[in-house]
Coordinates of C-alpha atoms in Angstrom, one line a residue:
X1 CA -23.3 0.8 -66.3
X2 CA -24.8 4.1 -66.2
X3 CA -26.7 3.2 -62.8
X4 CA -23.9 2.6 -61.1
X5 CA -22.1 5.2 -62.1
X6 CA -25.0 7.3 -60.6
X7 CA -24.6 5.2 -57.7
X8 CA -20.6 5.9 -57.0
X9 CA -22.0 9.5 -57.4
X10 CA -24.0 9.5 -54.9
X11 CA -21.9 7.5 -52.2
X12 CA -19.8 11.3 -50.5
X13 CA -23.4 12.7 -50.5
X14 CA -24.4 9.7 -48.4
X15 CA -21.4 9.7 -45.8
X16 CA -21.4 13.1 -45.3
X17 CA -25.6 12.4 -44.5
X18 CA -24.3 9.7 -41.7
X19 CA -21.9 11.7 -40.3
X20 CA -24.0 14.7 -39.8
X21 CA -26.3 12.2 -38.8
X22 CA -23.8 10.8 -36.3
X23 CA -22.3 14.1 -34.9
X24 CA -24.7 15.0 -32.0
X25 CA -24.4 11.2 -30.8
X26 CA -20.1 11.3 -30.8
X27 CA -20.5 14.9 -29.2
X28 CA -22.7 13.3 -25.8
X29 CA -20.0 10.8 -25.6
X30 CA -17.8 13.9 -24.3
X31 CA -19.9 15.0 -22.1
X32 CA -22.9 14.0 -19.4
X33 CA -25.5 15.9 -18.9
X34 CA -27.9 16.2 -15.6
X35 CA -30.5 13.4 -16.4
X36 CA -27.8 10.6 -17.8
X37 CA -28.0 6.9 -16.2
X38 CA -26.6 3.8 -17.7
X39 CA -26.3 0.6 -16.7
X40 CA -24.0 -2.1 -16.5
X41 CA -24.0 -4.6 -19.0
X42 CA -23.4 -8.1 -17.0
X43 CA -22.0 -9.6 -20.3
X44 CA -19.9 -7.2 -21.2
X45 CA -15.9 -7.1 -21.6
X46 CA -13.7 -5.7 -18.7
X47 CA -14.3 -2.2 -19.7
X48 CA -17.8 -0.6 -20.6
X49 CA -16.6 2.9 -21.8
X50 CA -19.6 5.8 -20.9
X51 CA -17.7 8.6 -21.5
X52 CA -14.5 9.9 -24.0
X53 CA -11.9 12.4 -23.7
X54 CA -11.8 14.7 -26.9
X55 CA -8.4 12.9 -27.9
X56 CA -10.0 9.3 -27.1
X57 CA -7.0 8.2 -25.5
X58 CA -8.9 7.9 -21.9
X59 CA -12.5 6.7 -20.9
X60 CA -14.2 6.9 -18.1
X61 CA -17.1 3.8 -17.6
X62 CA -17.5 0.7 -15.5
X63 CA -14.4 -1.4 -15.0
X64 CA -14.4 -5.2 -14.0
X65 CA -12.4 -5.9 -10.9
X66 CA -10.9 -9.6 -10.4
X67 CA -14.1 -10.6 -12.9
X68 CA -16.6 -10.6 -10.4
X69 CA -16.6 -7.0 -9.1
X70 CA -17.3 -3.4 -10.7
X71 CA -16.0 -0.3 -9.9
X72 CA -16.2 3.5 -11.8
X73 CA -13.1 4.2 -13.1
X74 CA -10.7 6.6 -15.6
X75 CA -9.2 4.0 -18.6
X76 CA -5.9 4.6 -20.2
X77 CA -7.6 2.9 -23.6
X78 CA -3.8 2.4 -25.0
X79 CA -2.8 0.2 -22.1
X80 CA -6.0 -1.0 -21.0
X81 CA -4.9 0.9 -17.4
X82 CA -7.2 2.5 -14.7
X83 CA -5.4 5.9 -13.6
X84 CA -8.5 6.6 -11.6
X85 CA -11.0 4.4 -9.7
X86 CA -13.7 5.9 -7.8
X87 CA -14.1 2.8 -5.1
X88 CA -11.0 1.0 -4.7
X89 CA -11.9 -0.4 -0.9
X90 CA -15.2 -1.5 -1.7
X91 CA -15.9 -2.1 -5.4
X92 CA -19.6 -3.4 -6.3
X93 CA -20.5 -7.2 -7.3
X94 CA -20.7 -7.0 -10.7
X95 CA -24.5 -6.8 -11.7
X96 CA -26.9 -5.8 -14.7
X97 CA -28.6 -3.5 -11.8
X98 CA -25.9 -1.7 -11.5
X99 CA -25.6 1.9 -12.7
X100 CA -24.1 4.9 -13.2
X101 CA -26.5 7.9 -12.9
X102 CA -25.8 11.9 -12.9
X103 CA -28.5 14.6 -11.2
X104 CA -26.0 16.8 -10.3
X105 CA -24.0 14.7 -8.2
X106 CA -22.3 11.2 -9.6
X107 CA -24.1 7.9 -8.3
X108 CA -22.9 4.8 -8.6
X109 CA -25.4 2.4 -7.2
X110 CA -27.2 -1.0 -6.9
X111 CA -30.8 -1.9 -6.7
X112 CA -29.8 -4.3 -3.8
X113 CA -26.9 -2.4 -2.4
X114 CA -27.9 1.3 -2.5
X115 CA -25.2 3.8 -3.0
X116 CA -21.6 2.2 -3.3
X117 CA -20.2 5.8 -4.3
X118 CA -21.3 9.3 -5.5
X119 CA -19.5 12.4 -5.6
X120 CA -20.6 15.4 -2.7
X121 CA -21.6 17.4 -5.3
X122 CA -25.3 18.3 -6.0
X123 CA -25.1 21.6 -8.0
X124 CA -23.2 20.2 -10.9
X125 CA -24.4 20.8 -14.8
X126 CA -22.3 18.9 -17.1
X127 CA -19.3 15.9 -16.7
X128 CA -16.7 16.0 -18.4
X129 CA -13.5 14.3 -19.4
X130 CA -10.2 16.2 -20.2
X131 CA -7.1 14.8 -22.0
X132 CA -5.7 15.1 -19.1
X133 CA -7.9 12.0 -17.4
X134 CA -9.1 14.4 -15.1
X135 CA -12.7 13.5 -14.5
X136 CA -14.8 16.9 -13.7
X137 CA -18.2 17.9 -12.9
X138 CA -19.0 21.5 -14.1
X139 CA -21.9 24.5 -13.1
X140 CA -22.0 25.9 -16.4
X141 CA -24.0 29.4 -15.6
X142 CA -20.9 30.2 -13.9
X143 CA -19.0 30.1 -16.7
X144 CA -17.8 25.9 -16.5
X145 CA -16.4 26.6 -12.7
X146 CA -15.4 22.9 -11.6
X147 CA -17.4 21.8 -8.9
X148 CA -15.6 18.5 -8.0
X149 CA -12.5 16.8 -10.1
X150 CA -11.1 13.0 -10.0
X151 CA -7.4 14.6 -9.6
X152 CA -8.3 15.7 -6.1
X153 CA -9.1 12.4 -5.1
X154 CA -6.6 9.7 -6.7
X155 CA -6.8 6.0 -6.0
X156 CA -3.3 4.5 -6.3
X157 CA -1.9 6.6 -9.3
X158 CA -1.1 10.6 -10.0
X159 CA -0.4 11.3 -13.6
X160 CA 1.8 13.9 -15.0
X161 CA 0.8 17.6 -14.0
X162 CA -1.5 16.3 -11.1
X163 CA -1.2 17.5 -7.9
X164 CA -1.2 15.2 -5.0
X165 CA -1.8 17.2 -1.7
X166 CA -1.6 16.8 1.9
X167 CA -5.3 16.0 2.2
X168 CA -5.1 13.2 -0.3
X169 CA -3.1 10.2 -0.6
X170 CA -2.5 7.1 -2.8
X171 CA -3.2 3.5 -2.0
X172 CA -2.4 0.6 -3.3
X173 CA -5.1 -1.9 -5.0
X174 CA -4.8 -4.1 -1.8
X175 CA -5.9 -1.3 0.4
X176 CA -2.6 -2.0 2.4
X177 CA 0.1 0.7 1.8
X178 CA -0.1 4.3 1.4
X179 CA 1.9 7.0 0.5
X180 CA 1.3 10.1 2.0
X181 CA 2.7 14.1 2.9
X182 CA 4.5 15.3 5.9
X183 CA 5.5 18.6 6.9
X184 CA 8.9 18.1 4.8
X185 CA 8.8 14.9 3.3
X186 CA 7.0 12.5 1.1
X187 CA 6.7 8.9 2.8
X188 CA 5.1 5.3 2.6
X189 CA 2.9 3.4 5.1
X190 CA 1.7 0.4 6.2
X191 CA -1.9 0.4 6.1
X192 CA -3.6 -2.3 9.3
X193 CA -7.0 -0.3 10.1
X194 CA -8.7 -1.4 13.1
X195 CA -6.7 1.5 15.3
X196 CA -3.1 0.7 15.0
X197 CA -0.9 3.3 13.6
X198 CA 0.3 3.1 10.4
X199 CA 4.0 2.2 10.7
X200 CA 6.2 4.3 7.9
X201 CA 8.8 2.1 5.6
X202 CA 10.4 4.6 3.5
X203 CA 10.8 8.3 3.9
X204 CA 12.2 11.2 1.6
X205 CA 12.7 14.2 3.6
X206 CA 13.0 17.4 1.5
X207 CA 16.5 18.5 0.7
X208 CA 15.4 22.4 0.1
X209 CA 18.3 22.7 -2.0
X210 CA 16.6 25.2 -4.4
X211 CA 13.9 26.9 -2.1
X212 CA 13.2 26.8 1.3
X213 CA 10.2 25.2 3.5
X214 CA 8.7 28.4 5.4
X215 CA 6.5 27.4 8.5
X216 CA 3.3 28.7 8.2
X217 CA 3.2 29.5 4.8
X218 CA 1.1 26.1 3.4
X219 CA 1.6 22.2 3.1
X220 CA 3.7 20.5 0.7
X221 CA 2.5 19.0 -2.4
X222 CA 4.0 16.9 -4.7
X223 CA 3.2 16.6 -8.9
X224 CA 4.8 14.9 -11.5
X225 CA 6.6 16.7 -14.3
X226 CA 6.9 16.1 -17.7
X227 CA 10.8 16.0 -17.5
X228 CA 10.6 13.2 -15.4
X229 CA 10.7 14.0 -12.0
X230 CA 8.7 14.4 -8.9
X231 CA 8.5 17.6 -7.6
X232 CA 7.9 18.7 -3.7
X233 CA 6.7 22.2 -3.9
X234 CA 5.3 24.3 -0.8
X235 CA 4.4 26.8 -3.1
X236 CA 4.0 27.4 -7.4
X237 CA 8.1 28.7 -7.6
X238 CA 10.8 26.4 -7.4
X239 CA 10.4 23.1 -5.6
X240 CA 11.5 22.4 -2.3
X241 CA 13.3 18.8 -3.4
X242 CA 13.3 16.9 -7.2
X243 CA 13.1 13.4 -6.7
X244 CA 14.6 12.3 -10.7
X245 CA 13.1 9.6 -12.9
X246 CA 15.5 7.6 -15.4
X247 CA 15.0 9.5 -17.6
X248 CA 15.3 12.8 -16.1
X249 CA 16.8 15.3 -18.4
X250 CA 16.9 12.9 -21.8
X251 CA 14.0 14.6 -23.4
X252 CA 11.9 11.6 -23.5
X253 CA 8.5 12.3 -24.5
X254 CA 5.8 10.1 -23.3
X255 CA 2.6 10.2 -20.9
X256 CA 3.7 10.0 -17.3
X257 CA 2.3 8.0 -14.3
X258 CA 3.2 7.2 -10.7
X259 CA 1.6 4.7 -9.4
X260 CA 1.6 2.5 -5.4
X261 CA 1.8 -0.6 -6.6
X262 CA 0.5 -4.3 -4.2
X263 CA 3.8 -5.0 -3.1
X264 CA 4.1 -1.6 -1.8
X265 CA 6.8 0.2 -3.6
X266 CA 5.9 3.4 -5.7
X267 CA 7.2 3.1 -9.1
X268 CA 7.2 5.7 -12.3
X269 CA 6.4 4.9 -15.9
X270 CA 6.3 6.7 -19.3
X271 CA 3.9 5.8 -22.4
X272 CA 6.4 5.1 -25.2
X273 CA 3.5 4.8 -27.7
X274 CA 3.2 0.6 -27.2
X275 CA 4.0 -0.3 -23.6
X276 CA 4.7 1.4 -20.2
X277 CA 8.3 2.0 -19.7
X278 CA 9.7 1.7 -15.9
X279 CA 11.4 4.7 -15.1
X280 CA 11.5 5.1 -11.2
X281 CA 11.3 3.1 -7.9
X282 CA 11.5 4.2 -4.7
X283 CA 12.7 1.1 -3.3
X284 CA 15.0 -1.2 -5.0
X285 CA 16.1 -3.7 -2.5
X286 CA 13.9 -7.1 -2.4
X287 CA 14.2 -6.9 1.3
X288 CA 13.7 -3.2 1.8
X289 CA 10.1 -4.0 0.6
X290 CA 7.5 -4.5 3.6
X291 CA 6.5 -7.5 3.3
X292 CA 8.2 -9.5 0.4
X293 CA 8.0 -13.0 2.2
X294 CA 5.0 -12.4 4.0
X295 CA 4.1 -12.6 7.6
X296 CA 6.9 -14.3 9.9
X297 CA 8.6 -14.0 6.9
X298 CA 12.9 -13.9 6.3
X299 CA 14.5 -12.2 3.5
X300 CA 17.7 -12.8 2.7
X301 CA 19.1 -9.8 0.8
X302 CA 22.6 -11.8 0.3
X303 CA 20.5 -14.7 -1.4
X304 CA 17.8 -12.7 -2.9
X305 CA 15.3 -15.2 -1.4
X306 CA 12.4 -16.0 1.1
X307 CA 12.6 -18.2 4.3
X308 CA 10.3 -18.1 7.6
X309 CA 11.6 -17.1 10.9
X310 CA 11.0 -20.4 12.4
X311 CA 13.0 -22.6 9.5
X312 CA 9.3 -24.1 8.8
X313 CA 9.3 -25.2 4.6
X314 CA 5.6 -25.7 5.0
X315 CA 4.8 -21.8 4.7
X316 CA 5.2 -19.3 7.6
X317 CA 2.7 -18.5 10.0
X318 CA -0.2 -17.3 9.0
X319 CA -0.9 -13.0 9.2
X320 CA -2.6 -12.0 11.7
X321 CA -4.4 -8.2 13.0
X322 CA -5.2 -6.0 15.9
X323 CA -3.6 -6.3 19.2
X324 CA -3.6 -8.7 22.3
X325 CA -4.9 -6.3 24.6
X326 CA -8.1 -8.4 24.6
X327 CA -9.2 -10.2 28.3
X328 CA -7.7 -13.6 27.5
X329 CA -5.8 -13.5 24.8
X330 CA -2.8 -16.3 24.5
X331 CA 0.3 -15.7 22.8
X332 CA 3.7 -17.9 21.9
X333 CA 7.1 -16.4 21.7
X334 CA 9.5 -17.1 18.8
X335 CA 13.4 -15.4 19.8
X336 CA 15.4 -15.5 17.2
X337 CA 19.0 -14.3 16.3
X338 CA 20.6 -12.7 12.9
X339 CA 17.5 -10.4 12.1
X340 CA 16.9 -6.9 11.5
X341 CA 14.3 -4.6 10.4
X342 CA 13.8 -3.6 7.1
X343 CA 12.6 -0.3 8.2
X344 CA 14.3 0.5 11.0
X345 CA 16.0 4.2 9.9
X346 CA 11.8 5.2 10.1
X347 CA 11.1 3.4 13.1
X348 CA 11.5 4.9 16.6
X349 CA 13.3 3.5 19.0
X350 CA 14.7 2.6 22.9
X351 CA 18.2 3.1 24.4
X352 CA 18.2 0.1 26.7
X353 CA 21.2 -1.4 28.3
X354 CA 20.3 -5.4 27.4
X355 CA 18.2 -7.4 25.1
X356 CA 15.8 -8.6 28.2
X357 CA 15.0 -4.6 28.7
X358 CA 14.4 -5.1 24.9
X359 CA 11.8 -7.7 25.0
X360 CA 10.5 -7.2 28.6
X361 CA 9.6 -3.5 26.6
X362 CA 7.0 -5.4 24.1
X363 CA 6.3 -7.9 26.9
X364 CA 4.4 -5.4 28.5
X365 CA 2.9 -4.1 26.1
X366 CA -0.4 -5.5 24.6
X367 CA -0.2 -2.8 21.2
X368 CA 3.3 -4.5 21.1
X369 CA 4.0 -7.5 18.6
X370 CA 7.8 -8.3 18.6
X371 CA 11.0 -6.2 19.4
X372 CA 14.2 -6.3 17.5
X373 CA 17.1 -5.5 19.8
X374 CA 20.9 -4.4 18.6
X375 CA 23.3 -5.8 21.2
X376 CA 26.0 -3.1 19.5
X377 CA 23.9 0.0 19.4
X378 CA 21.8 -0.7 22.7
X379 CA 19.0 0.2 20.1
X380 CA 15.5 -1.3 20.9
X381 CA 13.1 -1.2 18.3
X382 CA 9.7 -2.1 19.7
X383 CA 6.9 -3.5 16.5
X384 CA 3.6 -1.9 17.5
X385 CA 1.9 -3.8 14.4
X386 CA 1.2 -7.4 13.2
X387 CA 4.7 -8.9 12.0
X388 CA 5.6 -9.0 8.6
X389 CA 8.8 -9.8 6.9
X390 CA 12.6 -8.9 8.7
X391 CA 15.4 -9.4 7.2
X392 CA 18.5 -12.1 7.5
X393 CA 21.6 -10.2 8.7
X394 CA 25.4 -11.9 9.8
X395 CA 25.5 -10.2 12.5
X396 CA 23.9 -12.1 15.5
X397 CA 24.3 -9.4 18.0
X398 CA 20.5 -8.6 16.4
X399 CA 18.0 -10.4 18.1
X400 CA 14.3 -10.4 17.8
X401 CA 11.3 -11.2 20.0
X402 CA 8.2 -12.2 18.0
X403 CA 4.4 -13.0 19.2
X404 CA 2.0 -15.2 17.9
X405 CA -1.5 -15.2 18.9
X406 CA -1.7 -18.8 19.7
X407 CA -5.3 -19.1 19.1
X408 CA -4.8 -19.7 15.9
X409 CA -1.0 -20.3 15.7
X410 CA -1.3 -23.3 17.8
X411 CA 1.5 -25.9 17.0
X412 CA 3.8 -23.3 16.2
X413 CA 6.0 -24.0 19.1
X414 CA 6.8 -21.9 21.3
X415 CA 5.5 -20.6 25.0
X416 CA 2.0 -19.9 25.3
X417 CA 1.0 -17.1 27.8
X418 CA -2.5 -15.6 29.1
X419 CA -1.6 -11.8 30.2
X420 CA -2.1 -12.7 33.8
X421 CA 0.3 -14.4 36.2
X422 CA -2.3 -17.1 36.9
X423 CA -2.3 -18.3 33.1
X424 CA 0.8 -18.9 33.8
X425 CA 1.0 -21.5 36.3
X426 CA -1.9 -23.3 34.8
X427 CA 0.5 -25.9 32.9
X428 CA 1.7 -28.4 36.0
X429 CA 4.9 -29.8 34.2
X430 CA 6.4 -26.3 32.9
X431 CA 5.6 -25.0 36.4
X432 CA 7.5 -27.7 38.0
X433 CA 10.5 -27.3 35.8
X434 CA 10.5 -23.8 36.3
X435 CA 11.2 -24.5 41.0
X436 CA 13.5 -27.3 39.8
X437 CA 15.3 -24.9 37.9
X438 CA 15.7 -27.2 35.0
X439 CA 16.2 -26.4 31.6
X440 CA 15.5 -28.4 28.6
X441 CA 17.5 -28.1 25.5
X442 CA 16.5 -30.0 22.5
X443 CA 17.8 -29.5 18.5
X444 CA 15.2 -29.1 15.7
X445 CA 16.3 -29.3 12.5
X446 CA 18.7 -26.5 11.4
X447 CA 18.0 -24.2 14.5
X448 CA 18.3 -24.3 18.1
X449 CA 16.0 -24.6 20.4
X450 CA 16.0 -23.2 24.1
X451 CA 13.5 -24.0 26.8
X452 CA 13.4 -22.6 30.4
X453 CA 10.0 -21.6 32.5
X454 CA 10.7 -18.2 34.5
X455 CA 11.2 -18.7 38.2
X456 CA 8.8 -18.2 40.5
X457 CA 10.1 -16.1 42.5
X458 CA 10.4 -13.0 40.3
X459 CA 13.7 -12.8 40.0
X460 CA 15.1 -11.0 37.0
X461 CA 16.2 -12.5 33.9
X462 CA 20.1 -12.6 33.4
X463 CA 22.0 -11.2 30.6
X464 CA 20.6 -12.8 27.1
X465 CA 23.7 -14.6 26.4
X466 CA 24.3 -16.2 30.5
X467 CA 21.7 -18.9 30.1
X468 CA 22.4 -20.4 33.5
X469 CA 21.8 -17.0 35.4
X470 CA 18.5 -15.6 35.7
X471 CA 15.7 -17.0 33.8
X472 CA 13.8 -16.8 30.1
X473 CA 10.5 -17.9 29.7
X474 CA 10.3 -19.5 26.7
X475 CA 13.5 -19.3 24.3
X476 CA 13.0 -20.6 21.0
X477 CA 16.7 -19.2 19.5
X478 CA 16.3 -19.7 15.7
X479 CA 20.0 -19.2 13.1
X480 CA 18.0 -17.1 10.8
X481 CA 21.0 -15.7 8.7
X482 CA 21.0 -19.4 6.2
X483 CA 23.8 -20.3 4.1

């Protein structure tokens, strides 16, 4: 009995021992010095934590990626949820040989694949974490001066307090939207590469209702408060426009994110301690979305559902990329009536004085992949990127003019074109029709279908609706608003 008393004794002498013992360990958790490397462990969970905030509520490590990839990234341990990757575009196969290594600058690298990402820095001391989740590499003989942070260069999330400037921007994990700063607004993109301009989908200009935008005097910036708001500030007074949360004003505590989410709309959320609350969206129409059905796809905003230009149940056509403008490139034409653009208040447009003007517009144009035309307006809005989704309207005075590369399209129906007036009397028959003058009209299921080969003579097309006069070369005309 009296042993172990002795014993019970001595147990607070021996726990203080281990945590003494333990200290310097849990204090180089919190920091990196120059020298650190680790490796990724190949059997490891989806998150394989290198490096701790003092609170321990984020961690910055190596994060799986759809199980088979690796990337560098900030953790919100709570939720499990990356507010900061360091390679989004090209994350690393995941690996045992890959690693993590400071000398100054961050490297994360590969024996087989060399550098996948590293930081510009090369004078840097220490890393550190802050409880902030910004990520920050420090020269401590100048008394910690940050060298390089993670909140300069976000992936597809800004947290509360974190500025997000005109030479940054968010993207989604897809790598195909963007939000980004204008001169006086904050907007969203479509992301296509390969030299086509990124088309814009939603817009919110400024409303300078508390301080004016003076030219010359900086870009806009935009952070999110802890209120629950996004602020647009040119500079550190009072913003140039609030965009409110939900909860804007209610005193509601909680962590704050705002993240550019796959589908492309930006959305807000608070930590309420167990999950993350929704508390904005900048969209909140299915069909305002960009691409909610796809490519070629039809949303019907009355009927909250998904349909294909074409009527096809067997899936749309597939997406396609670039332009036409290629020697040789074949295209076939899908018209179709009832359809708008989701978009159209960003687009630019054309005052033109028919629908033909409309279309012969993107004809032309090899940049150019359909044309949406308002009979009422006169308005021409020429697509100068791959189609995605338009939306089902009543109102067939809209009309649309769609490509399809029919290279790999084929079947599709349709008129298939070369961009030269040769490729177009290569087909016998069509040319034929086309001196005869005759037309062909068939039905197809739910839609109409229109056929008639341009004359040869290079007379104009008629008015869109005087199908006798004139000529169209290939008129598919599709009822896209369904019932």
């Amino acid at each position: 009995m009296e042993k172990q008393k002795n014993l019970f004794a001595f147990l607070p002498l021996l726990i203080v021992y281990l945590c003494l013992e333990s200290s310097p360990a849990a204090s180089q958790s919190q920091w990196l010095d120059v020298g650190f490397k680790a490796d990724a462990e190949e059997s490891g969970g989806q998150f394989q934590p290198l490096l701790s905030d003092p609170t321990g509520i984020f961690s910055m490590g190596f994060l799986k990626v759809n199980s088979s990839n690796l990337d560098i990234a900030v953790v919100h341990l709570p939720s499990s949820f990356p507010v900061w990757r360091a390679s989004p575009s090209d994350p690393a196969q995941a690996s045992s040989s890959t690693s993590l290594s400071f000398n100054g600058s961050l490297i994360f690298s590969g024996i087989k694949t060399g550098v996948i990402w590293s930081t510009p820095v090369t004078a840097g001391d220490r890393v550190v974490l802050l409880n902030s989740s910004n990520l920050q590499i420090l020269k401590l003989a100048e008394t910690n001066s940050v060298l390089w942070q993670s909140f300069d260069f976000p992936s597809n999330t800004i947290v509360q307090n974190q500025n997000l400037t005109s030479a940054a921007a968010l993207f989604s994990p897809n790598q195909r939207y963007s939000m980004k700063l204008g001169s006086n607004y904050l907007a969203l993109f479509m992301e296509f590469g390969r030299g086509i301009d990124e088309p814009m989908y939603w817009k919110r200009t400024a409303l300078q209702a508390k301080n004016l935008i003076i030219a010359g005097d900086g870009p806009l910036y935009a952070r999110v408060e802890t209120p629950g708001f996004i602020g647009l500030y040119q500079k550190e007074n009072a913003p140039v426009d609030v965009v409110p949360f939900d909860s804007f004003g209610r005193g509601i505590p909680g962590f704050r994110r705002l993240t550019l989410e796959d589908d492309g709309n930006v959305r807000g959320y608070y930590w309420n301690g167990t999950v993350w609350d929704s508390d904005y969206a900048a969209i909140t129409g299915l069909c305002e979305l960009p691409s909610p059905c796809g490519a070629y796809g039809l949303c019907n905003a009355e009927k909250g559902r998904c349909g294909c230009l074409d009527n096809r149940s067997n899936g749309c056509f597939p997406p396609d990329s670039g332009d036409l403008c290629r020697s040789g490139d074949e295209f076939s034409v899908l018209r179709s009536k009832g359809v708008d653009l989701g978009n159209k208040e960003v687009l630019s447009f054309v005052k033109v004085g028919n629908y033909v003007e409309c279309e012969q517009l993107c004809d032309r144009n090899c940049s150019c992949w359909a044309a949406v035309y308002n009979n009422g307006s006169g308005y021409c809005y020429p697509v100068n990127y791959p189609v995605q989704t338009v939306v089902a309207v009543g109102d067939e005075q809209k009309m649309g003019y769609f490509k399809l590369r029919s290279a790999k399209n084929d079947g599709g129906g349709g008129d298939k074109r070369k961009r030269t007036e040769k490729a177009l009397l290569i087909v016998g028959v069509v040319a034929a029709a086309a001196v005869a003058g005759v037309g062909v009209c068939r039905l197809r299921g739910a839609g109409r279908w229109w056929r008639r080969r341009e004359s040869l003579d290079g007379s104009a097309p008629g008015p869109y609706k005087d199908l006798n006069s004139g000529s169209f070369r290939s008129i598919e005309l599709v009822d896209s608003f369904r019932k």
